[in-house]
Amino acid sequence: MAANYNEKLLLNYVPVYVTLPLGVVNVENVFADPETVETQLKRLKEEAGIDGVMVDVWWGIIESKGPKQYDWTAYKTLFQLIARLGLKIQAIMSFHQCGGNVGDVVTIPIPKWVREVGESDPDIYYTNRRGTRDIEYLSLGVDNLPLFAGRTPVQMYSDYMGSFKENMLELIEAGAIVDIEVGLGPAGELRYPAYPQSQGWVFPGIGEFQCYDKYLKSEFKEAAAKAGHPEWDLPDNAGEYNDKAEETGFFKTNGTYVSEEGKFFLTWYSNKLIFHGDQIIGEANKIFAGLKVNLAAKVSGIHWLYNHHSHAAELTAGYYNLYERDGYRPIARMLSKHYGTLNFTCLEMKDTDNSAEALSAPQELVQMVLSKAWKEGIEVAGENALETYGTKGYNQILLNARPNGVNHNGKPKLRMYGFTYLRLSDTVFQENNFELFKKFVRKMHADQDYCGDAEKYGHEIVPLKTPNSHLTVEDIADAAQPSGAFKWDAETDMKVDG
């Protein structure tokens, strides 16, 4: 009987991954400190029972020498070490620069030969209205332009993923690499770089639209003319990074954002982002189809100004999300076409974590985004946004992982596919921190022992299927209809301090 009961409880198990330090393979493409990594991972596996790790695989490191000159040696050594310890790997295809975002402690730019193109043509980068360039990631305006030694960015990303597959096939087929998270923007997230700290943005600023490079500018003018409004232009009244929404013509009550011109712009801006994700995830799907891996994309948790009628910070980042328009379900719809997982963030946050002026609502945001992905029939994974070592954050993550708690009779109605903890550091191992972290993992596992067989908790990975239909503008419009969220319990039934 007990065995049977435990089998049912196992169906509530949520695997826990830990993100490796950003510079675990350094900018010189050297896996510099295997001894420390091995010691720490052994402890995490043997004492805490974690299921795996997440690793950034930096484009700026692997293809640094020149076009198609890939060097996977250091990463192979790292991955083999992880696999030998019996841990699973979530690999991020990191096509962005490391440095300039929250928590970035090392700098890894995109490849130098790519940046050299930007010296003569700075419009390859996302650009704000004042003409400031953001060099973290190539503008989606050049996705299909062969400006890089004859290749387009989409081809470069595709070739890179193809080379990754060739070089890591053994580890994929052995079941060591289980997830490929495809980087789609700054910080690896499907978004525009609307709130760059490197340009002076501070929380909770509204951010800025990033579509003023010459390529996106001309695409917008073309789209407006086609819609019969050649006089429409990109916004010139949306303020600057740290303005307040109500002080701008665009985001204020009854501002431009609710006008026909504003709606046209916001639809264009957000659709460009979704189709950018669709095209690159589509390339990943072609490459990894038939292999037993999951594809994933990361969506940013823009919880500030969520309670402002304009949702200004979400709009500038490319998420056209308002009270009467859903900005997240269209992204989930796009991912569903490719059998992808939506990876979300800020799972540890509570509404009370930030000052009232931030109009921040992470709990509602998480509820909304997870609900929409589940309604689209896709899996959801997630992570914490900021360093988390305390009871409050862990309990909030546990609530989001199983919003209606543990089902003692089998699979719960709502359950996240996995959780990734940011990030491995010495602080995690400080005595009280580590004790609490071990409890947290145990509770995520529904009070069950570590389980190395994902099939037992309903996570058998099947060969990746190819899409049976393509994403259309109509799909996005349909998914954008408001549709409510699932109900969450007030608190988790699996508290770390319960």
PDB file of C-alpha atoms in Angstrom, residues 169-427:
ATOM      1  CA  LEU A 169      24.704  14.203 -29.837  1.00  0.00           C
ATOM      2  CA  GLU A 170      26.104  11.491 -27.586  1.00  0.00           C
ATOM      3  CA  LEU A 171      25.020  13.396 -24.472  1.00  0.00           C
ATOM      4  CA  ILE A 172      21.572  14.074 -25.947  1.00  0.00           C
ATOM      5  CA  GLU A 173      21.059  10.444 -26.930  1.00  0.00           C
ATOM      6  CA  ALA A 174      22.263   9.296 -23.486  1.00  0.00           C
ATOM      7  CA  GLY A 175      19.515  11.430 -21.930  1.00  0.00           C
ATOM      8  CA  ALA A 176      21.984  13.780 -20.190  1.00  0.00           C
ATOM      9  CA  ILE A 177      20.929  16.917 -22.110  1.00  0.00           C
ATOM     10  CA  VAL A 178      17.165  17.180 -21.651  1.00  0.00           C
ATOM     11  CA  ASP A 179      16.314  20.808 -22.469  1.00  0.00           C
ATOM     12  CA  ILE A 180      17.459  23.241 -25.131  1.00  0.00           C
ATOM     13  CA  GLU A 181      16.439  26.766 -24.151  1.00  0.00           C
ATOM     14  CA  VAL A 182      16.716  28.995 -27.191  1.00  0.00           C
ATOM     15  CA  GLY A 183      17.927  32.535 -26.469  1.00  0.00           C
ATOM     16  CA  LEU A 184      15.688  35.051 -28.231  1.00  0.00           C
ATOM     17  CA  GLY A 185      16.817  38.417 -26.901  1.00  0.00           C
ATOM     18  CA  PRO A 186      18.679  40.282 -24.167  1.00  0.00           C
ATOM     19  CA  ALA A 187      19.319  38.114 -21.084  1.00  0.00           C
ATOM     20  CA  GLY A 188      18.213  35.198 -23.299  1.00  0.00           C
ATOM     21  CA  GLU A 189      14.599  36.374 -22.992  1.00  0.00           C
ATOM     22  CA  LEU A 190      12.005  36.900 -25.717  1.00  0.00           C
ATOM     23  CA  ARG A 191      11.819  40.685 -25.328  1.00  0.00           C
ATOM     24  CA  TYR A 192      13.231  44.003 -26.460  1.00  0.00           C
ATOM     25  CA  PRO A 193      16.013  45.517 -24.286  1.00  0.00           C
ATOM     26  CA  ALA A 194      13.588  48.084 -22.911  1.00  0.00           C
ATOM     27  CA  TYR A 195      15.167  48.519 -19.473  1.00  0.00           C
ATOM     28  CA  PRO A 196      18.979  48.453 -19.834  1.00  0.00           C
ATOM     29  CA  GLN A 197      20.853  49.314 -16.653  1.00  0.00           C
ATOM     30  CA  SER A 198      23.854  50.107 -18.845  1.00  0.00           C
ATOM     31  CA  GLN A 199      21.893  53.103 -20.196  1.00  0.00           C
ATOM     32  CA  GLY A 200      20.814  54.343 -16.776  1.00  0.00           C
ATOM     33  CA  TRP A 201      17.443  52.631 -16.392  1.00  0.00           C
ATOM     34  CA  VAL A 202      16.467  52.102 -12.750  1.00  0.00           C
ATOM     35  CA  PHE A 203      13.565  50.150 -11.259  1.00  0.00           C
ATOM     36  CA  PRO A 204      10.623  50.847 -11.643  1.00  0.00           C
ATOM     37  CA  GLY A 205      11.107  52.998 -14.770  1.00  0.00           C
ATOM     38  CA  ILE A 206       8.741  52.606 -17.734  1.00  0.00           C
ATOM     39  CA  GLY A 207      11.565  51.693 -20.117  1.00  0.00           C
ATOM     40  CA  GLU A 208      11.704  52.720 -23.783  1.00  0.00           C
ATOM     41  CA  PHE A 209      10.607  51.256 -27.106  1.00  0.00           C
ATOM     42  CA  GLN A 210      13.604  49.853 -29.019  1.00  0.00           C
ATOM     43  CA  CYS A 211      12.616  49.946 -32.676  1.00  0.00           C
ATOM     44  CA  TYR A 212      14.321  53.076 -33.979  1.00  0.00           C
ATOM     45  CA  ASP A 213      17.096  51.384 -35.951  1.00  0.00           C
ATOM     46  CA  LYS A 214      16.789  52.131 -39.671  1.00  0.00           C
ATOM     47  CA  TYR A 215      15.624  48.602 -40.491  1.00  0.00           C
ATOM     48  CA  LEU A 216      12.692  48.469 -38.072  1.00  0.00           C
ATOM     49  CA  LYS A 217      11.841  52.112 -38.807  1.00  0.00           C
ATOM     50  CA  SER A 218      11.398  51.409 -42.502  1.00  0.00           C
ATOM     51  CA  GLU A 219       9.479  48.196 -41.778  1.00  0.00           C
ATOM     52  CA  PHE A 220       7.062  50.169 -39.633  1.00  0.00           C
ATOM     53  CA  LYS A 221       6.561  52.874 -42.284  1.00  0.00           C
ATOM     54  CA  GLU A 222       5.877  50.145 -44.836  1.00  0.00           C
ATOM     55  CA  ALA A 223       3.359  48.425 -42.532  1.00  0.00           C
ATOM     56  CA  ALA A 224       1.587  51.736 -41.785  1.00  0.00           C
ATOM     57  CA  ALA A 225       1.349  52.624 -45.505  1.00  0.00           C
ATOM     58  CA  LYS A 226      -0.012  49.166 -46.246  1.00  0.00           C
ATOM     59  CA  ALA A 227      -2.661  49.720 -43.566  1.00  0.00           C
ATOM     60  CA  GLY A 228      -3.686  52.940 -45.354  1.00  0.00           C
ATOM     61  CA  HIS A 229      -1.972  55.282 -42.871  1.00  0.00           C
ATOM     62  CA  PRO A 230       1.309  56.473 -44.394  1.00  0.00           C
ATOM     63  CA  GLU A 231       1.192  59.429 -41.970  1.00  0.00           C
ATOM     64  CA  TRP A 232       1.595  57.186 -38.891  1.00  0.00           C
ATOM     65  CA  ASP A 233       5.004  57.131 -37.303  1.00  0.00           C
ATOM     66  CA  LEU A 234       6.880  55.467 -34.444  1.00  0.00           C
ATOM     67  CA  PRO A 235       5.986  56.987 -31.036  1.00  0.00           C
ATOM     68  CA  ASP A 236       7.671  60.280 -30.135  1.00  0.00           C
ATOM     69  CA  ASN A 237       5.776  60.853 -26.873  1.00  0.00           C
ATOM     70  CA  ALA A 238       6.566  57.709 -24.855  1.00  0.00           C
ATOM     71  CA  GLY A 239       9.075  59.366 -22.529  1.00  0.00           C
ATOM     72  CA  GLU A 240      12.451  58.112 -21.358  1.00  0.00           C
ATOM     73  CA  TYR A 241      13.668  55.157 -19.278  1.00  0.00           C
ATOM     74  CA  ASN A 242      12.852  56.488 -15.828  1.00  0.00           C
ATOM     75  CA  ASP A 243       9.797  58.608 -16.542  1.00  0.00           C
ATOM     76  CA  LYS A 244       6.484  57.975 -14.848  1.00  0.00           C
ATOM     77  CA  ALA A 245       3.781  56.597 -17.124  1.00  0.00           C
ATOM     78  CA  GLU A 246       1.288  59.376 -16.359  1.00  0.00           C
ATOM     79  CA  GLU A 247       3.842  62.025 -17.335  1.00  0.00           C
ATOM     80  CA  THR A 248       4.000  60.758 -20.930  1.00  0.00           C
ATOM     81  CA  GLY A 249       1.610  61.414 -23.778  1.00  0.00           C
ATOM     82  CA  PHE A 250       1.732  57.767 -24.766  1.00  0.00           C
ATOM     83  CA  PHE A 251       1.013  55.981 -21.467  1.00  0.00           C
ATOM     84  CA  LYS A 252      -1.126  58.503 -19.584  1.00  0.00           C
ATOM     85  CA  THR A 253      -4.855  57.969 -19.020  1.00  0.00           C
ATOM     86  CA  ASN A 254      -6.481  58.004 -22.472  1.00  0.00           C
ATOM     87  CA  GLY A 255      -2.991  58.412 -23.944  1.00  0.00           C
ATOM     88  CA  THR A 256      -1.771  57.409 -27.389  1.00  0.00           C
ATOM     89  CA  TYR A 257      -1.697  53.748 -26.393  1.00  0.00           C
ATOM     90  CA  VAL A 258      -5.515  53.533 -26.602  1.00  0.00           C
ATOM     91  CA  SER A 259      -5.760  55.412 -29.948  1.00  0.00           C
ATOM     92  CA  GLU A 260      -5.984  53.642 -33.304  1.00  0.00           C
ATOM     93  CA  GLU A 261      -2.439  54.693 -34.143  1.00  0.00           C
ATOM     94  CA  GLY A 262      -1.168  53.516 -30.752  1.00  0.00           C
ATOM     95  CA  LYS A 263      -2.916  50.149 -31.049  1.00  0.00           C
ATOM     96  CA  PHE A 264      -1.535  49.678 -34.550  1.00  0.00           C
ATOM     97  CA  PHE A 265       2.002  50.383 -33.340  1.00  0.00           C
ATOM     98  CA  LEU A 266       1.735  48.113 -30.274  1.00  0.00           C
ATOM     99  CA  THR A 267       0.326  45.262 -32.362  1.00  0.00           C
ATOM    100  CA  TRP A 268       3.133  45.654 -34.898  1.00  0.00           C
ATOM    101  CA  TYR A 269       5.844  45.906 -32.191  1.00  0.00           C
ATOM    102  CA  SER A 270       4.655  42.873 -30.222  1.00  0.00           C
ATOM    103  CA  ASN A 271       3.895  40.762 -33.319  1.00  0.00           C
ATOM    104  CA  LYS A 272       7.418  41.381 -34.653  1.00  0.00           C
ATOM    105  CA  LEU A 273       8.765  39.934 -31.409  1.00  0.00           C
ATOM    106  CA  ILE A 274       6.507  36.874 -31.461  1.00  0.00           C
ATOM    107  CA  PHE A 275       7.319  36.078 -35.102  1.00  0.00           C
ATOM    108  CA  HIS A 276      11.038  36.547 -34.312  1.00  0.00           C
ATOM    109  CA  GLY A 277      10.680  33.899 -31.600  1.00  0.00           C
ATOM    110  CA  ASP A 278       8.618  31.707 -33.919  1.00  0.00           C
ATOM    111  CA  GLN A 279      11.242  31.752 -36.661  1.00  0.00           C
ATOM    112  CA  ILE A 280      14.218  30.930 -34.419  1.00  0.00           C
ATOM    113  CA  ILE A 281      12.385  28.292 -32.365  1.00  0.00           C
ATOM    114  CA  GLY A 282      11.270  26.917 -35.729  1.00  0.00           C
ATOM    115  CA  GLU A 283      14.933  26.528 -36.719  1.00  0.00           C
ATOM    116  CA  ALA A 284      15.654  24.790 -33.402  1.00  0.00           C
ATOM    117  CA  ASN A 285      12.708  22.470 -33.993  1.00  0.00           C
ATOM    118  CA  LYS A 286      14.083  21.444 -37.431  1.00  0.00           C
ATOM    119  CA  ILE A 287      17.505  20.748 -35.919  1.00  0.00           C
ATOM    120  CA  PHE A 288      16.428  18.774 -32.856  1.00  0.00           C
ATOM    121  CA  ALA A 289      13.314  17.076 -34.304  1.00  0.00           C
ATOM    122  CA  GLY A 290      13.217  13.355 -33.577  1.00  0.00           C
ATOM    123  CA  LEU A 291      15.582  13.634 -30.596  1.00  0.00           C
ATOM    124  CA  LYS A 292      14.415  13.224 -27.007  1.00  0.00           C
ATOM    125  CA  VAL A 293      14.832  16.841 -25.887  1.00  0.00           C
ATOM    126  CA  ASN A 294      12.470  19.620 -24.885  1.00  0.00           C
ATOM    127  CA  LEU A 295      12.662  23.052 -26.492  1.00  0.00           C
ATOM    128  CA  ALA A 296      12.058  26.063 -24.280  1.00  0.00           C
ATOM    129  CA  ALA A 297      11.956  29.855 -24.477  1.00  0.00           C
ATOM    130  CA  LYS A 298      12.229  32.324 -21.642  1.00  0.00           C
ATOM    131  CA  VAL A 299       9.765  35.145 -21.024  1.00  0.00           C
ATOM    132  CA  SER A 300      10.706  37.997 -18.707  1.00  0.00           C
ATOM    133  CA  GLY A 301       8.720  38.668 -15.523  1.00  0.00           C
ATOM    134  CA  ILE A 302       7.942  42.375 -15.856  1.00  0.00           C
ATOM    135  CA  HIS A 303       5.963  42.777 -12.669  1.00  0.00           C
ATOM    136  CA  TRP A 304       6.412  46.532 -12.164  1.00  0.00           C
ATOM    137  CA  LEU A 305       3.677  48.860 -13.384  1.00  0.00           C
ATOM    138  CA  TYR A 306       1.487  45.773 -13.818  1.00  0.00           C
ATOM    139  CA  ASN A 307      -1.084  47.644 -11.759  1.00  0.00           C
ATOM    140  CA  HIS A 308      -0.899  50.761 -13.944  1.00  0.00           C
ATOM    141  CA  HIS A 309      -3.677  50.868 -16.552  1.00  0.00           C
ATOM    142  CA  SER A 310      -1.072  51.135 -19.364  1.00  0.00           C
ATOM    143  CA  HIS A 311       1.253  48.288 -18.242  1.00  0.00           C
ATOM    144  CA  ALA A 312       3.954  50.613 -19.645  1.00  0.00           C
ATOM    145  CA  ALA A 313       6.983  48.478 -18.677  1.00  0.00           C
ATOM    146  CA  GLU A 314       5.492  45.417 -20.359  1.00  0.00           C
ATOM    147  CA  LEU A 315       4.555  47.370 -23.491  1.00  0.00           C
ATOM    148  CA  THR A 316       8.059  48.792 -24.020  1.00  0.00           C
ATOM    149  CA  ALA A 317       9.519  45.276 -23.632  1.00  0.00           C
ATOM    150  CA  GLY A 318       7.178  43.975 -26.355  1.00  0.00           C
ATOM    151  CA  TYR A 319       4.454  42.325 -24.245  1.00  0.00           C
ATOM    152  CA  TYR A 320       1.189  43.922 -25.426  1.00  0.00           C
ATOM    153  CA  ASN A 321      -0.650  43.052 -22.257  1.00  0.00           C
ATOM    154  CA  LEU A 322      -3.567  45.147 -20.975  1.00  0.00           C
ATOM    155  CA  TYR A 323      -6.657  44.524 -18.897  1.00  0.00           C
ATOM    156  CA  GLU A 324      -8.640  43.811 -22.061  1.00  0.00           C
ATOM    157  CA  ARG A 325      -5.827  42.301 -24.147  1.00  0.00           C
ATOM    158  CA  ASP A 326      -3.729  39.238 -23.325  1.00  0.00           C
ATOM    159  CA  GLY A 327      -0.030  39.711 -24.031  1.00  0.00           C
ATOM    160  CA  TYR A 328       1.162  36.258 -22.949  1.00  0.00           C
ATOM    161  CA  ARG A 329      -1.213  33.712 -24.403  1.00  0.00           C
ATOM    162  CA  PRO A 330      -0.079  34.604 -27.974  1.00  0.00           C
ATOM    163  CA  ILE A 331       3.494  33.716 -26.934  1.00  0.00           C
ATOM    164  CA  ALA A 332       2.244  30.423 -25.477  1.00  0.00           C
ATOM    165  CA  ARG A 333       0.315  29.788 -28.722  1.00  0.00           C
ATOM    166  CA  MET A 334       3.499  30.351 -30.716  1.00  0.00           C
ATOM    167  CA  LEU A 335       5.438  27.939 -28.476  1.00  0.00           C
ATOM    168  CA  SER A 336       2.686  25.332 -28.712  1.00  0.00           C
ATOM    169  CA  LYS A 337       3.262  25.139 -32.480  1.00  0.00           C
ATOM    170  CA  HIS A 338       6.801  23.918 -31.795  1.00  0.00           C
ATOM    171  CA  TYR A 339       5.945  21.754 -28.749  1.00  0.00           C
ATOM    172  CA  GLY A 340       7.953  24.221 -26.659  1.00  0.00           C
ATOM    173  CA  THR A 341       7.985  24.918 -22.932  1.00  0.00           C
ATOM    174  CA  LEU A 342       7.486  28.430 -21.570  1.00  0.00           C
ATOM    175  CA  ASN A 343      10.098  29.357 -18.991  1.00  0.00           C
ATOM    176  CA  PHE A 344       9.003  32.208 -16.718  1.00  0.00           C
ATOM    177  CA  THR A 345      10.711  34.137 -13.959  1.00  0.00           C
ATOM    178  CA  CYS A 346      10.077  36.052 -10.672  1.00  0.00           C
ATOM    179  CA  LEU A 347       8.458  32.984  -9.102  1.00  0.00           C
ATOM    180  CA  GLU A 348       9.784  33.895  -5.656  1.00  0.00           C
ATOM    181  CA  MET A 349       8.255  37.368  -5.523  1.00  0.00           C
ATOM    182  CA  LYS A 350       5.318  38.596  -3.509  1.00  0.00           C
ATOM    183  CA  ASP A 351       3.316  41.738  -4.203  1.00  0.00           C
ATOM    184  CA  THR A 352       4.560  43.244  -0.951  1.00  0.00           C
ATOM    185  CA  ASP A 353       8.262  42.917  -1.927  1.00  0.00           C
ATOM    186  CA  ASN A 354       8.347  46.300  -3.662  1.00  0.00           C
ATOM    187  CA  SER A 355       7.318  49.845  -2.762  1.00  0.00           C
ATOM    188  CA  ALA A 356       3.794  50.998  -3.599  1.00  0.00           C
ATOM    189  CA  GLU A 357       5.040  53.382  -6.316  1.00  0.00           C
ATOM    190  CA  ALA A 358       6.335  50.403  -8.336  1.00  0.00           C
ATOM    191  CA  LEU A 359       2.692  49.288  -8.828  1.00  0.00           C
ATOM    192  CA  SER A 360       4.211  45.814  -8.849  1.00  0.00           C
ATOM    193  CA  ALA A 361       2.098  42.649  -8.927  1.00  0.00           C
ATOM    194  CA  PRO A 362       4.341  39.621  -9.438  1.00  0.00           C
ATOM    195  CA  GLN A 363       1.814  37.200  -7.921  1.00  0.00           C
ATOM    196  CA  GLU A 364      -0.936  38.172 -10.364  1.00  0.00           C
ATOM    197  CA  LEU A 365       1.540  38.229 -13.244  1.00  0.00           C
ATOM    198  CA  VAL A 366       2.842  34.716 -12.503  1.00  0.00           C
ATOM    199  CA  GLN A 367      -0.721  33.438 -12.131  1.00  0.00           C
ATOM    200  CA  MET A 368      -1.689  35.021 -15.444  1.00  0.00           C
ATOM    201  CA  VAL A 369       1.296  33.783 -17.463  1.00  0.00           C
ATOM    202  CA  LEU A 370       1.262  30.228 -16.090  1.00  0.00           C
ATOM    203  CA  SER A 371      -2.495  29.967 -16.596  1.00  0.00           C
ATOM    204  CA  LYS A 372      -2.264  31.085 -20.222  1.00  0.00           C
ATOM    205  CA  ALA A 373       0.480  28.567 -21.017  1.00  0.00           C
ATOM    206  CA  TRP A 374      -1.530  25.760 -19.405  1.00  0.00           C
ATOM    207  CA  LYS A 375      -4.628  26.825 -21.333  1.00  0.00           C
ATOM    208  CA  GLU A 376      -2.586  26.515 -24.533  1.00  0.00           C
ATOM    209  CA  GLY A 377      -1.659  22.978 -23.516  1.00  0.00           C
ATOM    210  CA  ILE A 378       2.061  23.567 -23.040  1.00  0.00           C
ATOM    211  CA  GLU A 379       4.377  22.940 -20.100  1.00  0.00           C
ATOM    212  CA  VAL A 380       5.668  25.751 -17.903  1.00  0.00           C
ATOM    213  CA  ALA A 381       8.982  25.913 -16.111  1.00  0.00           C
ATOM    214  CA  GLY A 382      10.451  28.807 -14.200  1.00  0.00           C
ATOM    215  CA  GLU A 383      13.052  30.415 -12.028  1.00  0.00           C
ATOM    216  CA  ASN A 384      13.611  33.048  -9.372  1.00  0.00           C
ATOM    217  CA  ALA A 385      14.486  36.558 -10.566  1.00  0.00           C
ATOM    218  CA  LEU A 386      16.689  37.616  -7.646  1.00  0.00           C
ATOM    219  CA  GLU A 387      18.889  35.716  -5.190  1.00  0.00           C
ATOM    220  CA  THR A 388      16.678  33.731  -2.830  1.00  0.00           C
ATOM    221  CA  TYR A 389      17.795  32.127   0.438  1.00  0.00           C
ATOM    222  CA  GLY A 390      14.820  32.650   2.738  1.00  0.00           C
ATOM    223  CA  THR A 391      11.595  30.985   3.791  1.00  0.00           C
ATOM    224  CA  LYS A 392       9.279  33.541   2.206  1.00  0.00           C
ATOM    225  CA  GLY A 393      10.728  33.205  -1.299  1.00  0.00           C
ATOM    226  CA  TYR A 394      10.873  29.411  -1.152  1.00  0.00           C
ATOM    227  CA  ASN A 395       7.264  29.129   0.010  1.00  0.00           C
ATOM    228  CA  GLN A 396       6.121  31.383  -2.818  1.00  0.00           C
ATOM    229  CA  ILE A 397       7.990  29.223  -5.370  1.00  0.00           C
ATOM    230  CA  LEU A 398       6.390  26.108  -3.870  1.00  0.00           C
ATOM    231  CA  LEU A 399       2.943  27.681  -4.209  1.00  0.00           C
ATOM    232  CA  ASN A 400       3.567  28.559  -7.866  1.00  0.00           C
ATOM    233  CA  ALA A 401       4.981  25.088  -8.582  1.00  0.00           C
ATOM    234  CA  ARG A 402       1.698  23.468  -7.465  1.00  0.00           C
ATOM    235  CA  PRO A 403      -0.911  26.262  -7.241  1.00  0.00           C
ATOM    236  CA  ASN A 404      -3.559  23.958  -5.759  1.00  0.00           C
ATOM    237  CA  GLY A 405      -1.186  21.892  -3.667  1.00  0.00           C
ATOM    238  CA  VAL A 406      -0.306  18.216  -3.672  1.00  0.00           C
ATOM    239  CA  ASN A 407      -2.842  15.673  -4.911  1.00  0.00           C
ATOM    240  CA  HIS A 408      -2.511  12.579  -2.688  1.00  0.00           C
ATOM    241  CA  ASN A 409      -4.333  10.488  -5.296  1.00  0.00           C
ATOM    242  CA  GLY A 410      -2.095  11.157  -8.265  1.00  0.00           C
ATOM    243  CA  LYS A 411      -1.222  13.939 -10.688  1.00  0.00           C
ATOM    244  CA  PRO A 412      -2.248  17.434  -9.545  1.00  0.00           C
ATOM    245  CA  LYS A 413      -4.370  19.505 -11.911  1.00  0.00           C
ATOM    246  CA  LEU A 414      -1.727  22.236 -12.034  1.00  0.00           C
ATOM    247  CA  ARG A 415       1.981  21.520 -11.765  1.00  0.00           C
ATOM    248  CA  MET A 416       5.028  23.259 -13.143  1.00  0.00           C
ATOM    249  CA  TYR A 417       7.321  21.158 -15.311  1.00  0.00           C
ATOM    250  CA  GLY A 418      10.440  22.184 -13.431  1.00  0.00           C
ATOM    251  CA  PHE A 419      12.121  24.901 -11.447  1.00  0.00           C
ATOM    252  CA  THR A 420      15.611  26.328 -11.947  1.00  0.00           C
ATOM    253  CA  TYR A 421      17.323  27.976  -9.001  1.00  0.00           C
ATOM    254  CA  LEU A 422      19.478  31.045  -9.674  1.00  0.00           C
ATOM    255  CA  ARG A 423      22.326  30.485  -9.042  1.00  0.00           C
ATOM    256  CA  LEU A 424      25.174  28.300  -7.793  1.00  0.00           C
ATOM    257  CA  SER A 425      27.489  30.266  -5.466  1.00  0.00           C
ATOM    258  CA  ASP A 426      29.340  29.855  -2.183  1.00  0.00           C
ATOM    259  CA  THR A 427      26.430  31.619  -0.435  1.00  0.00           C
TER     260      THR A 427
END
